[in-house]
Coordinates of C-alpha atoms and ligand atoms in Angstrom, one line a residue:
X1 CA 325.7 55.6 173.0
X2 CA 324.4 52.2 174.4
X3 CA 324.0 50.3 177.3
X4 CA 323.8 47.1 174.6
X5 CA 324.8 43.4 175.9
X6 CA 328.2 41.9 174.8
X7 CA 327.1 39.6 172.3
X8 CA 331.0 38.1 172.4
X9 CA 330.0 36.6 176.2
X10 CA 328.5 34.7 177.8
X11 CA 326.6 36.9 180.2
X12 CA 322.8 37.5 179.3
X13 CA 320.6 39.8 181.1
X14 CA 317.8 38.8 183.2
X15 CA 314.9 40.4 185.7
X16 CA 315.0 39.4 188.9
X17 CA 311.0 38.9 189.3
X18 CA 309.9 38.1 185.7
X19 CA 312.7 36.4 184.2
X20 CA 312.6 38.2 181.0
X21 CA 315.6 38.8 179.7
X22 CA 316.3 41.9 177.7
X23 CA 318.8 42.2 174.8
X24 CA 319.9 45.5 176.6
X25 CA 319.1 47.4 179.7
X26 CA 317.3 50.6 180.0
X27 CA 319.1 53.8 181.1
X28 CA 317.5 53.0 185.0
X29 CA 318.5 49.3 184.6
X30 CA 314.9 48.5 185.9
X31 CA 312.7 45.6 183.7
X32 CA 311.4 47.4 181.0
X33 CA 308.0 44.5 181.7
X34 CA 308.2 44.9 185.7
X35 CA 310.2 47.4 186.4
X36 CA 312.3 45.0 188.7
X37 CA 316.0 44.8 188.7
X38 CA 318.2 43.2 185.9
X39 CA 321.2 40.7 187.3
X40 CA 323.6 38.8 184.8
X41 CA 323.5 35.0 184.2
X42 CA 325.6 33.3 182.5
X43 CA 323.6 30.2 180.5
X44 CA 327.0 28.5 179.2
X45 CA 327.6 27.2 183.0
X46 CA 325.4 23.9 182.9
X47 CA 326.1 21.7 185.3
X48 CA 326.0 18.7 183.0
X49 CA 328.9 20.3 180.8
X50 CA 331.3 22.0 183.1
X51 CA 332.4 25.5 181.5
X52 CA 335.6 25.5 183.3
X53 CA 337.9 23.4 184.6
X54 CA 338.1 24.0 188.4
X55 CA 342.0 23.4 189.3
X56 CA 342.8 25.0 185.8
X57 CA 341.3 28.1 186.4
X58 CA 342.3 28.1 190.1
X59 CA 346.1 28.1 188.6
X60 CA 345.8 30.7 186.0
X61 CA 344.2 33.5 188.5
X62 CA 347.3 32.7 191.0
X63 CA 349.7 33.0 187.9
X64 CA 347.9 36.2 186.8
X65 CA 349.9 37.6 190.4
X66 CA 353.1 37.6 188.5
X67 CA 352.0 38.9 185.3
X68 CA 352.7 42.8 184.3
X69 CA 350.2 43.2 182.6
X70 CA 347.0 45.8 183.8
X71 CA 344.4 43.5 183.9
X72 CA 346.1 40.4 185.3
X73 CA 347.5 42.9 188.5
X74 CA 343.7 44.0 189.1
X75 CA 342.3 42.2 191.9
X76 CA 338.7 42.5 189.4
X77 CA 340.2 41.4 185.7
X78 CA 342.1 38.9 187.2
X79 CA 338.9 36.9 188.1
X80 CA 337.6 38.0 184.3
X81 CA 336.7 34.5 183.4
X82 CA 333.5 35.2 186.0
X83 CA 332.8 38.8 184.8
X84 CA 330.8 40.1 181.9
X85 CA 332.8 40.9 178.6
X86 CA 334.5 44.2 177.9
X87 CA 335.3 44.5 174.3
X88 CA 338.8 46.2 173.5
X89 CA 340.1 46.2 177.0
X90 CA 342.7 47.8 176.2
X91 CA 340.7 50.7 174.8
X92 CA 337.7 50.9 177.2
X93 CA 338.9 48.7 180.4
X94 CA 339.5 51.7 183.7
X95 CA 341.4 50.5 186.5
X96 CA 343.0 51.5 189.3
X97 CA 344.3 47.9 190.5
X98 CA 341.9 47.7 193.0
X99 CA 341.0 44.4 194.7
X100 CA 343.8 42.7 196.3
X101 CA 343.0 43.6 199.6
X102 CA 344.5 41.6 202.7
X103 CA 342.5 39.4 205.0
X104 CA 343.6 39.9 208.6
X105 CA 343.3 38.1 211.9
X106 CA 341.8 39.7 214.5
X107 CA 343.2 38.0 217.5
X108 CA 341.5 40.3 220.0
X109 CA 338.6 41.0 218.6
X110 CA 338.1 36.5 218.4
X111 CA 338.7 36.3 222.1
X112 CA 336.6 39.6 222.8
X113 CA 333.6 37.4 220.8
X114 CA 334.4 34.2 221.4
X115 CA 335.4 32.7 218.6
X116 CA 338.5 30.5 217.7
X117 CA 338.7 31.6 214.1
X118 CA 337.9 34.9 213.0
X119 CA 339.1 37.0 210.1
X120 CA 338.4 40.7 208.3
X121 CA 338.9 40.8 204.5
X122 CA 339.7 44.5 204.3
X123 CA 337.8 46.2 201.6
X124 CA 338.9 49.6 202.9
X125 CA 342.2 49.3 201.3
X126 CA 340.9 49.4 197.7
X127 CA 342.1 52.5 195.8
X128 CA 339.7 55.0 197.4
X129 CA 339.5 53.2 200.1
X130 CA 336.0 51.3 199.9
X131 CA 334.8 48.0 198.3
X132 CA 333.1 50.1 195.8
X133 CA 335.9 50.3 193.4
X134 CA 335.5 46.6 192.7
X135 CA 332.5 46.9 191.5
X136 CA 333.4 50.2 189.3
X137 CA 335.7 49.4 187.7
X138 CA 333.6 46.8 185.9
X139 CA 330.4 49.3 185.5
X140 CA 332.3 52.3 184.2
X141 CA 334.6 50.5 181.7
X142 CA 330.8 49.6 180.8
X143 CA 330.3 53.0 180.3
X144 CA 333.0 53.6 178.8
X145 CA 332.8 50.9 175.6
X146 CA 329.2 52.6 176.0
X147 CA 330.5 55.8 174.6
X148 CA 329.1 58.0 177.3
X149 CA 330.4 61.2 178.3
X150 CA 328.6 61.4 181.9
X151 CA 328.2 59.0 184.4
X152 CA 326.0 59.4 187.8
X153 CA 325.5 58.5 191.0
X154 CA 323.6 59.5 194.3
X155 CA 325.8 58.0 197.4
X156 CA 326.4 58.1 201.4
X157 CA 330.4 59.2 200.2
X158 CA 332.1 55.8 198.8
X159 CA 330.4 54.9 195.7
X160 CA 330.7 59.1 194.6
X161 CA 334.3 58.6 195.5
X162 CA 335.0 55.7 193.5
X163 CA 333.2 56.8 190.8
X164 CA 334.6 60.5 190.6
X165 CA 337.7 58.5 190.1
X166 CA 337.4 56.1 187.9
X167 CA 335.4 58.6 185.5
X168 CA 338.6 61.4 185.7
X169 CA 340.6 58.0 184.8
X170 CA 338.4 57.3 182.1
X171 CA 337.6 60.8 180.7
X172 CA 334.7 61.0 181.3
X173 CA 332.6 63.8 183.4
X174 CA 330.6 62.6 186.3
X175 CA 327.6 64.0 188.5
X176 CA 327.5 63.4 192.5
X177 CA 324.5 63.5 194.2
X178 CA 325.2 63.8 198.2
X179 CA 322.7 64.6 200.9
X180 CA 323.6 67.6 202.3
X181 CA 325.7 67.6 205.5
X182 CA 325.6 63.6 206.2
X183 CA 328.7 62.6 204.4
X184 CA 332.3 62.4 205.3
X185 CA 334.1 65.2 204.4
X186 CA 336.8 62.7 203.5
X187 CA 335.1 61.0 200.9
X188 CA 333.5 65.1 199.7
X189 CA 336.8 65.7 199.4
X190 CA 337.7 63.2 197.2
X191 CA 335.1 63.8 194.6
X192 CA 336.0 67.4 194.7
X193 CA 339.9 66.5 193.6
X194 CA 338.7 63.8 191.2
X195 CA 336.8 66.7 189.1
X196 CA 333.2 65.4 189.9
X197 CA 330.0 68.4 189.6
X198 CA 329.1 67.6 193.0
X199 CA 325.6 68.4 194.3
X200 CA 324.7 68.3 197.8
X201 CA 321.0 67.9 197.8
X202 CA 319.2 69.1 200.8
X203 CA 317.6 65.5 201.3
X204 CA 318.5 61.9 202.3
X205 CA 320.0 58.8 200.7
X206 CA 316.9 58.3 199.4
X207 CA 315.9 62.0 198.1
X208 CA 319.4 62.2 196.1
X209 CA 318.1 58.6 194.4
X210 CA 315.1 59.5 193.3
X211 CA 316.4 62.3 191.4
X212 CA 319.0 60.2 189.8
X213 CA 316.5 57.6 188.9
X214 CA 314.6 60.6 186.6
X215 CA 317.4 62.4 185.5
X216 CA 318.9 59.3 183.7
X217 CA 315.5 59.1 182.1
X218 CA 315.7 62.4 180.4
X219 CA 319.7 62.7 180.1
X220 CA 322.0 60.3 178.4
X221 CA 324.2 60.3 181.9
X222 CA 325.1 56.6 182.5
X223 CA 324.0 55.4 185.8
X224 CA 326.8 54.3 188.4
X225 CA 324.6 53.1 191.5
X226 CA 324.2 49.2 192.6
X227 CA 321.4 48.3 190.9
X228 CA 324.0 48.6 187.5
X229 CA 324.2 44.9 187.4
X230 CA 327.9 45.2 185.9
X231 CA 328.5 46.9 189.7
X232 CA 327.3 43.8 191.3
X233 CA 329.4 41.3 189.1
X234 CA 332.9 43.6 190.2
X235 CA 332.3 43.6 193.6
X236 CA 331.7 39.3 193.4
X237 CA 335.4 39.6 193.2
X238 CA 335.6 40.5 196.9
X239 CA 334.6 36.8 197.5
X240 CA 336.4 35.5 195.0
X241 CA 340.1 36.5 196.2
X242 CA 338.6 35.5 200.0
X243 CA 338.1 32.1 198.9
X244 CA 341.5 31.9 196.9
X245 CA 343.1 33.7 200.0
X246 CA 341.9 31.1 202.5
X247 CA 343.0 28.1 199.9
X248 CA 339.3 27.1 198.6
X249 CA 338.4 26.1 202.0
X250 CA 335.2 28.0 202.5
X251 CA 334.6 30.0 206.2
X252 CA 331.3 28.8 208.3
X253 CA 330.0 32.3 208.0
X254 CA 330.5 36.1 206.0
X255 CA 329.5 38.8 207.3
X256 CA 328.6 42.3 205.6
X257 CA 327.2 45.2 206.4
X258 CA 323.6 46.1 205.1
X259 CA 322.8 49.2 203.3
X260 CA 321.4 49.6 199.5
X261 CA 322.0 45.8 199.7
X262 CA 324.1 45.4 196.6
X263 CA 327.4 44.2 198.2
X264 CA 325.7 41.3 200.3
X265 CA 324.0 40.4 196.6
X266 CA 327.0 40.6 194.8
X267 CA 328.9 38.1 197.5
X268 CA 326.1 36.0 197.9
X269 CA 326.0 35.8 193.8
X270 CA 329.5 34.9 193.9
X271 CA 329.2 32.1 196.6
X272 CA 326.7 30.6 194.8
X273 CA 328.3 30.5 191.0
X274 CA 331.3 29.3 192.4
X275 CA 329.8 26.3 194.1
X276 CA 328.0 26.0 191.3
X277 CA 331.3 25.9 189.0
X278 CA 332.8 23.5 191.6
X279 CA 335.5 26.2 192.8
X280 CA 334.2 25.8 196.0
X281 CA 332.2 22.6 197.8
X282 CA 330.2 24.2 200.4
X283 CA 328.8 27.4 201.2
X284 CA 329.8 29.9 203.5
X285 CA 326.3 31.1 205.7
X286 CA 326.4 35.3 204.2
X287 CA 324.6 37.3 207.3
X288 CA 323.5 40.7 206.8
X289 CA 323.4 43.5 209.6
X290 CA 322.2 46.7 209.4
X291 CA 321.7 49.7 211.6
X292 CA 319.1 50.0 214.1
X293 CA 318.4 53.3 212.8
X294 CA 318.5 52.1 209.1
X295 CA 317.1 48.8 209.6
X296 CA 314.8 48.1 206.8
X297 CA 315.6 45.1 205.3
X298 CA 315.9 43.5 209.4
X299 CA 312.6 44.1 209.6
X300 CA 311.3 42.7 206.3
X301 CA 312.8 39.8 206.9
X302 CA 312.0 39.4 210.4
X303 CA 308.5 41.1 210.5
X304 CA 307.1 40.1 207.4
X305 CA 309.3 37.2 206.6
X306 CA 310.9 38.8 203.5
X307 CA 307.2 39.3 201.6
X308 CA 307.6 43.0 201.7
X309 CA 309.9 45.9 202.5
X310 CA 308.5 49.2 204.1
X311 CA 311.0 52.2 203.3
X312 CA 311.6 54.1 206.4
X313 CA 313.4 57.6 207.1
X314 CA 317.2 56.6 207.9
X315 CA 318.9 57.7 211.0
X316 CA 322.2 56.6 211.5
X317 CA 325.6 58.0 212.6
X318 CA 327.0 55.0 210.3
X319 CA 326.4 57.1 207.5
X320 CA 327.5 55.1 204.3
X321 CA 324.4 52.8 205.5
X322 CA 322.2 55.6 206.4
X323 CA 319.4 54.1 203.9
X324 CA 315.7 54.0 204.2
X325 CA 314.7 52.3 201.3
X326 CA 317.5 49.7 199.7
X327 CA 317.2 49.2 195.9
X328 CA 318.5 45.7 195.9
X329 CA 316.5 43.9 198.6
X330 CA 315.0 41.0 196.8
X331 CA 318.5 40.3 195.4
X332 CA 319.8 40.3 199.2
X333 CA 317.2 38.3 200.4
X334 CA 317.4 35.4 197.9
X335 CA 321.2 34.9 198.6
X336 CA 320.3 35.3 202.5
X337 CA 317.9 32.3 201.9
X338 CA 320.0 30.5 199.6
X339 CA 323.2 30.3 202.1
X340 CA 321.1 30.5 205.1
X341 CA 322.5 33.0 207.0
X342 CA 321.1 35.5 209.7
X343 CA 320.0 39.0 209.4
X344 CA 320.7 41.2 212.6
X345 CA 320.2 45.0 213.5
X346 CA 323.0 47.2 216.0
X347 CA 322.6 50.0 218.2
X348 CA 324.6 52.9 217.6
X349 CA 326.5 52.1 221.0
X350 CA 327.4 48.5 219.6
X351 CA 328.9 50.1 215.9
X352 CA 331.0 52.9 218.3
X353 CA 332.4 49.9 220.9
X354 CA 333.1 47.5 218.0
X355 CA 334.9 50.2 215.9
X356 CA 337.2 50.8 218.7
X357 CA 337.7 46.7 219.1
X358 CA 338.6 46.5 215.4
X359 CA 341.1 49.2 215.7
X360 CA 342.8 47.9 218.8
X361 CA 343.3 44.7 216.2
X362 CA 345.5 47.5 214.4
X363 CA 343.6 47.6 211.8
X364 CA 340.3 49.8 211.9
X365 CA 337.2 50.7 210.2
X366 CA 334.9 52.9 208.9
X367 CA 331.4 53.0 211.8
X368 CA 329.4 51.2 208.7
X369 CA 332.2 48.4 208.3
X370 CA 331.9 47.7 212.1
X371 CA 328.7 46.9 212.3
X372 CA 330.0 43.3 211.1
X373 CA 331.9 43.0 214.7
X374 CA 329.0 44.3 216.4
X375 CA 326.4 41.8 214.5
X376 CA 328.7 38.7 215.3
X377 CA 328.4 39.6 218.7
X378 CA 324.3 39.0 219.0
X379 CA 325.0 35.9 216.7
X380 CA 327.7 34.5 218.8
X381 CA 324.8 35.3 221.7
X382 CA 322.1 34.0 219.8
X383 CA 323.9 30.6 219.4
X384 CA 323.9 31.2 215.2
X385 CA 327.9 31.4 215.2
X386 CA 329.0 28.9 217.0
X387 CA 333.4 29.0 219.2
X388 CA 334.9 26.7 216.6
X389 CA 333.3 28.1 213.2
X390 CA 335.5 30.4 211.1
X391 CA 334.1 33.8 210.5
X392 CA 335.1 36.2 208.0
X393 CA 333.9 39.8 208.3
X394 CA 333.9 42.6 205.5
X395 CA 335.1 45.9 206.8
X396 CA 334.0 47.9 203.5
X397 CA 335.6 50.9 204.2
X398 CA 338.5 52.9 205.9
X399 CA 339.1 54.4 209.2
X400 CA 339.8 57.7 207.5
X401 CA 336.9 57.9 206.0
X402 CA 334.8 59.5 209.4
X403 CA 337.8 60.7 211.5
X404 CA 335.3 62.9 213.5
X405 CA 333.2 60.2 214.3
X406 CA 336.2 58.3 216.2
X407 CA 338.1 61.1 217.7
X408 CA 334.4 62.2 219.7
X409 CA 334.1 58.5 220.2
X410 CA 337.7 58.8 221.9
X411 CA 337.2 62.1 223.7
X412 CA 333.7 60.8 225.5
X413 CA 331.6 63.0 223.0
X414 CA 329.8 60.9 220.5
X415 CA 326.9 60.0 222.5
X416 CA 327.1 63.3 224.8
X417 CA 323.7 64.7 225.3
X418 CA 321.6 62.1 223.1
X419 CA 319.3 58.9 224.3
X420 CA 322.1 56.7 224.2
X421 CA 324.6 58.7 226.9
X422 CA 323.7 55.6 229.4
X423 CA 324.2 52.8 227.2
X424 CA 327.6 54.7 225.8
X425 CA 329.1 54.6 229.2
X426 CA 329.4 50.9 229.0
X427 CA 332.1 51.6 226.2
X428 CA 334.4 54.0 228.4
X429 CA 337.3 51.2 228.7
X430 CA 337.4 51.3 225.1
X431 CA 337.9 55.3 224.6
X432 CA 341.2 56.7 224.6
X433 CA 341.1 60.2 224.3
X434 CA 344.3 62.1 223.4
X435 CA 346.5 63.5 226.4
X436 CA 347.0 67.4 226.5
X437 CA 350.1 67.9 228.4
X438 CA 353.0 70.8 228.7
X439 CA 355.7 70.4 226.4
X440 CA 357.7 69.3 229.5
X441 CA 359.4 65.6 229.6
X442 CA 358.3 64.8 232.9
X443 CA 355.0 65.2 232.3
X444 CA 355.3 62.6 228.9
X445 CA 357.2 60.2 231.6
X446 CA 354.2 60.3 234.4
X447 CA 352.1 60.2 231.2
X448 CA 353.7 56.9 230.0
X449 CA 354.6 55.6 233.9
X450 CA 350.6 56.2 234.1
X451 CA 349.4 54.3 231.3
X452 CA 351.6 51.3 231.9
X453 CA 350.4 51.0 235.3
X454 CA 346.6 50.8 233.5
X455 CA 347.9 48.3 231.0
X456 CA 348.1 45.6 233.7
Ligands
F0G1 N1 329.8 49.9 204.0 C1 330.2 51.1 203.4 C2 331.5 51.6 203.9 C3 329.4 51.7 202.4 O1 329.9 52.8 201.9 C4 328.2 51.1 202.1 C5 327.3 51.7 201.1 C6 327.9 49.9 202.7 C7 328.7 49.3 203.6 C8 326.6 49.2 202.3 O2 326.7 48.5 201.1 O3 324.8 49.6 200.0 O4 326.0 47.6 199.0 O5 324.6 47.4 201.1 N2 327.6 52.9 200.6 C9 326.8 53.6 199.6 C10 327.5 54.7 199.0 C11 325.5 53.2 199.3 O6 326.8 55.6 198.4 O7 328.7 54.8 199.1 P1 325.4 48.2 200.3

């Protein structure tokens, strides 16, 4: 078993604070000299001698669309030219054809804000419905050419998901580590079907980390969170596809959701090599929002001005971003500075009201996905997004994920009885509860006469 580097690519390691660059990563992925994280470079992209021709590799990723071939009908492998090496892809490559997700209007959601052009690349509709499966696909075909029987993770639900999957597709066993209680039962009950040994730890985010991070150390159980560097170079596909999908012409602004902070690296990451391989002239400004209950990395950056991070106890009903202490901070911060965009924090009130906004779009999120909507808001307000800029949000994960969350929104009840009961009544034109009524048709017909009388 190995984590060892592809000599056959181009991609080298690297640490992200001391530069060294390791032959092959340790089980933990931290610097073996600083204990930082690794990313991947790729040293054959010089400037001075392109490694790719721009239009030429443009055409062969659209062609890959017709092709029947696995890989090509991946929305990850058909970007490969971008992507670390996996030997024998036939062999060792797992995927589920994720990627190719749409990117949506959201007509009422860009009046609502304000804004003339405003998009959602839908990351939800991956194979297990999150963004994560972009990025595993990559990490545990890793594992697999690795030879390793186990693969782990500690997650908030999506990235245990996506892993219990792709590890029953690759056969391979995998370990979940969940914090008791504060997960969807959705995404529980995906790991359950997909064969995973799920533990629910009776801790946080944070707790179920932490005993990851010394259990690889003493078991050779390959390591499936975000700081595995092949997880951020899958999920750079997300911005990939955008830009192909919007015809090279790069939005004003992206915005993600902040949690662990690898998906706003990973996009960042991608904006940057693909300016830097001339697939795209300009950059798109990548904003980050988080949680005001989970609202770490808002406050390094704004209190401290990025120098540090203080971890903090999580509180969040967005729970795939309930996260205290994000593993890949310095990696979200240099692409925050590099494309100069914003970082913003949302009350729980503003996640519930722009969930509800996103789904009258027809389309709908998971809370953590609509804290995008809610963020654009306050930069819309803040004058940082300006009416004629075009704004793509990513909604990482599905409305199914946290049913219970939206139906007590619906009913009146999410807020009932906690701080934010006065501030939630501001959202009650947004709620619409389900309608009890005898099985009797003139009741559904006063029902109906009723609600299109309140439609005008
Ligand atoms: N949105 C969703 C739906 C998520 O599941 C997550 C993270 C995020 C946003 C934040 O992304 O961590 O890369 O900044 N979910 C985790 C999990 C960590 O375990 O599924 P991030």
């Amino acid at each position: 078993m190995s984590i060892a580097q592809n000599t056959e690519t181009d991609a080298k390691l690297r640490c992200i604070s001391c530069g060294a660059t390791p032959a092959s990563a340790a089980q933990d992925f931290r610097c073996s000299a600083c204990g930082d994280l690794l990313e991947f470079f790729f040293p054959g992209w010089t400037s001075d001698s392109p490694a790719f021709d721009p239009a030429a590799l443009k055409s062969l990723w659209l062609n890959r669309r017709t092709s029947r071939d696995a890989l090509d009908q991946s929305g990850v492998w058909r970007f490969r030219e971008l992507l670390p090496h996996i030997s024998d892809p036939e062999e060792h490559v797992i995927t589920l054809r994720e990627g190719n997700t749409p990117l949506y209007r959201l007509p009422r959601c860009a009046r609502a804000v304000g804004v003339e052009n405003l998009h959602a690349k839908h990351q939800g509709m991956n194979p297990t419905a999150s963004f994560k499966d972009t990025g595993m696909t990559v990490a545990a075909s890793s594992a697999h050419q690795g030879g390793f029987r186990w693969v782990a993770c500690a997650s908030t639900g999506n990235t245990s998901a996506s892993m219990a999957a792709y590890a029953a597709r690759g056969n391979m066993h995998s370990l979940v580590l969940i914090p008791d209680g504060k997960i969807s039962w959705g995404k529980l009950s995906q790991s359950l079907d997909y064969g995973a040994l799920t533990c629910q730890l009776r801790t946080d985010f944070d707790g179920c980390v932490r005993i990851l991070n010394e259990l690889v150390r003493q078991k050779p159980v390959y390591l499936l969170n975000s700081v595995n560097p092949y997880r951020i170079e899958g999920q750079k596909t997300a911005a990939i596809e955008l830009m192909e999908q919007l015809a090279w012409e790069p939005p004003d602004h992206i915005i993600v959701p902040g949690g662990n902070l690898g998906n706003s690296s990973a996009i960042g990451k991608a904006l940057l090599e693909m300016r830097e391989l001339k697939l795209i002239s300009r950059l798109p400004k990548l904003s980050i929002i988080q949680a005001h209950g989970a609202n770490p990395f808002y406050r390094s950056v704004r209190e401290f001005g990025g120098k540090k991070l203080e971890p903090m106890t999580a509180d969040t009903l967005a729970t795939a971003i309930r996260i205290g202490n994000p593993a890949s901070w310095k990696k979200a911060l240099r692409v925050l500075q590099a494309t100069g965009g914003e970082v913003e924090e949302v009350s729980e009130v503003e996640i519930a009201a722009a969930k509800a906004e996103i789904g009258a779009d027809g389309i709908g999120c998971e809370p953590a996905s609509a804290v995008t909507l809610a963020g654009l808001k306050k930069l819309r307000r803040s004058g940082f997004v300006k009416s004629g800029e075009a704004v793509v949000l990513i909604l990482t994960g599905h409305l199914l994920k946290d049913p219970d969350f939206t139906i007590k929104f619906h009913r009146g009840d999410l807020f009932a009885g906690t701080g934010d009961a006065a501030e939630a009544v501001q959202t009650k034109h947004l709620q619409r509860a389900p309608v009890v009524l005898d099985a009797d048709l003139g009741a559904v017909i006063a029902a109906l006469d009723a609600a299109e009388r309140n439609s005008k």
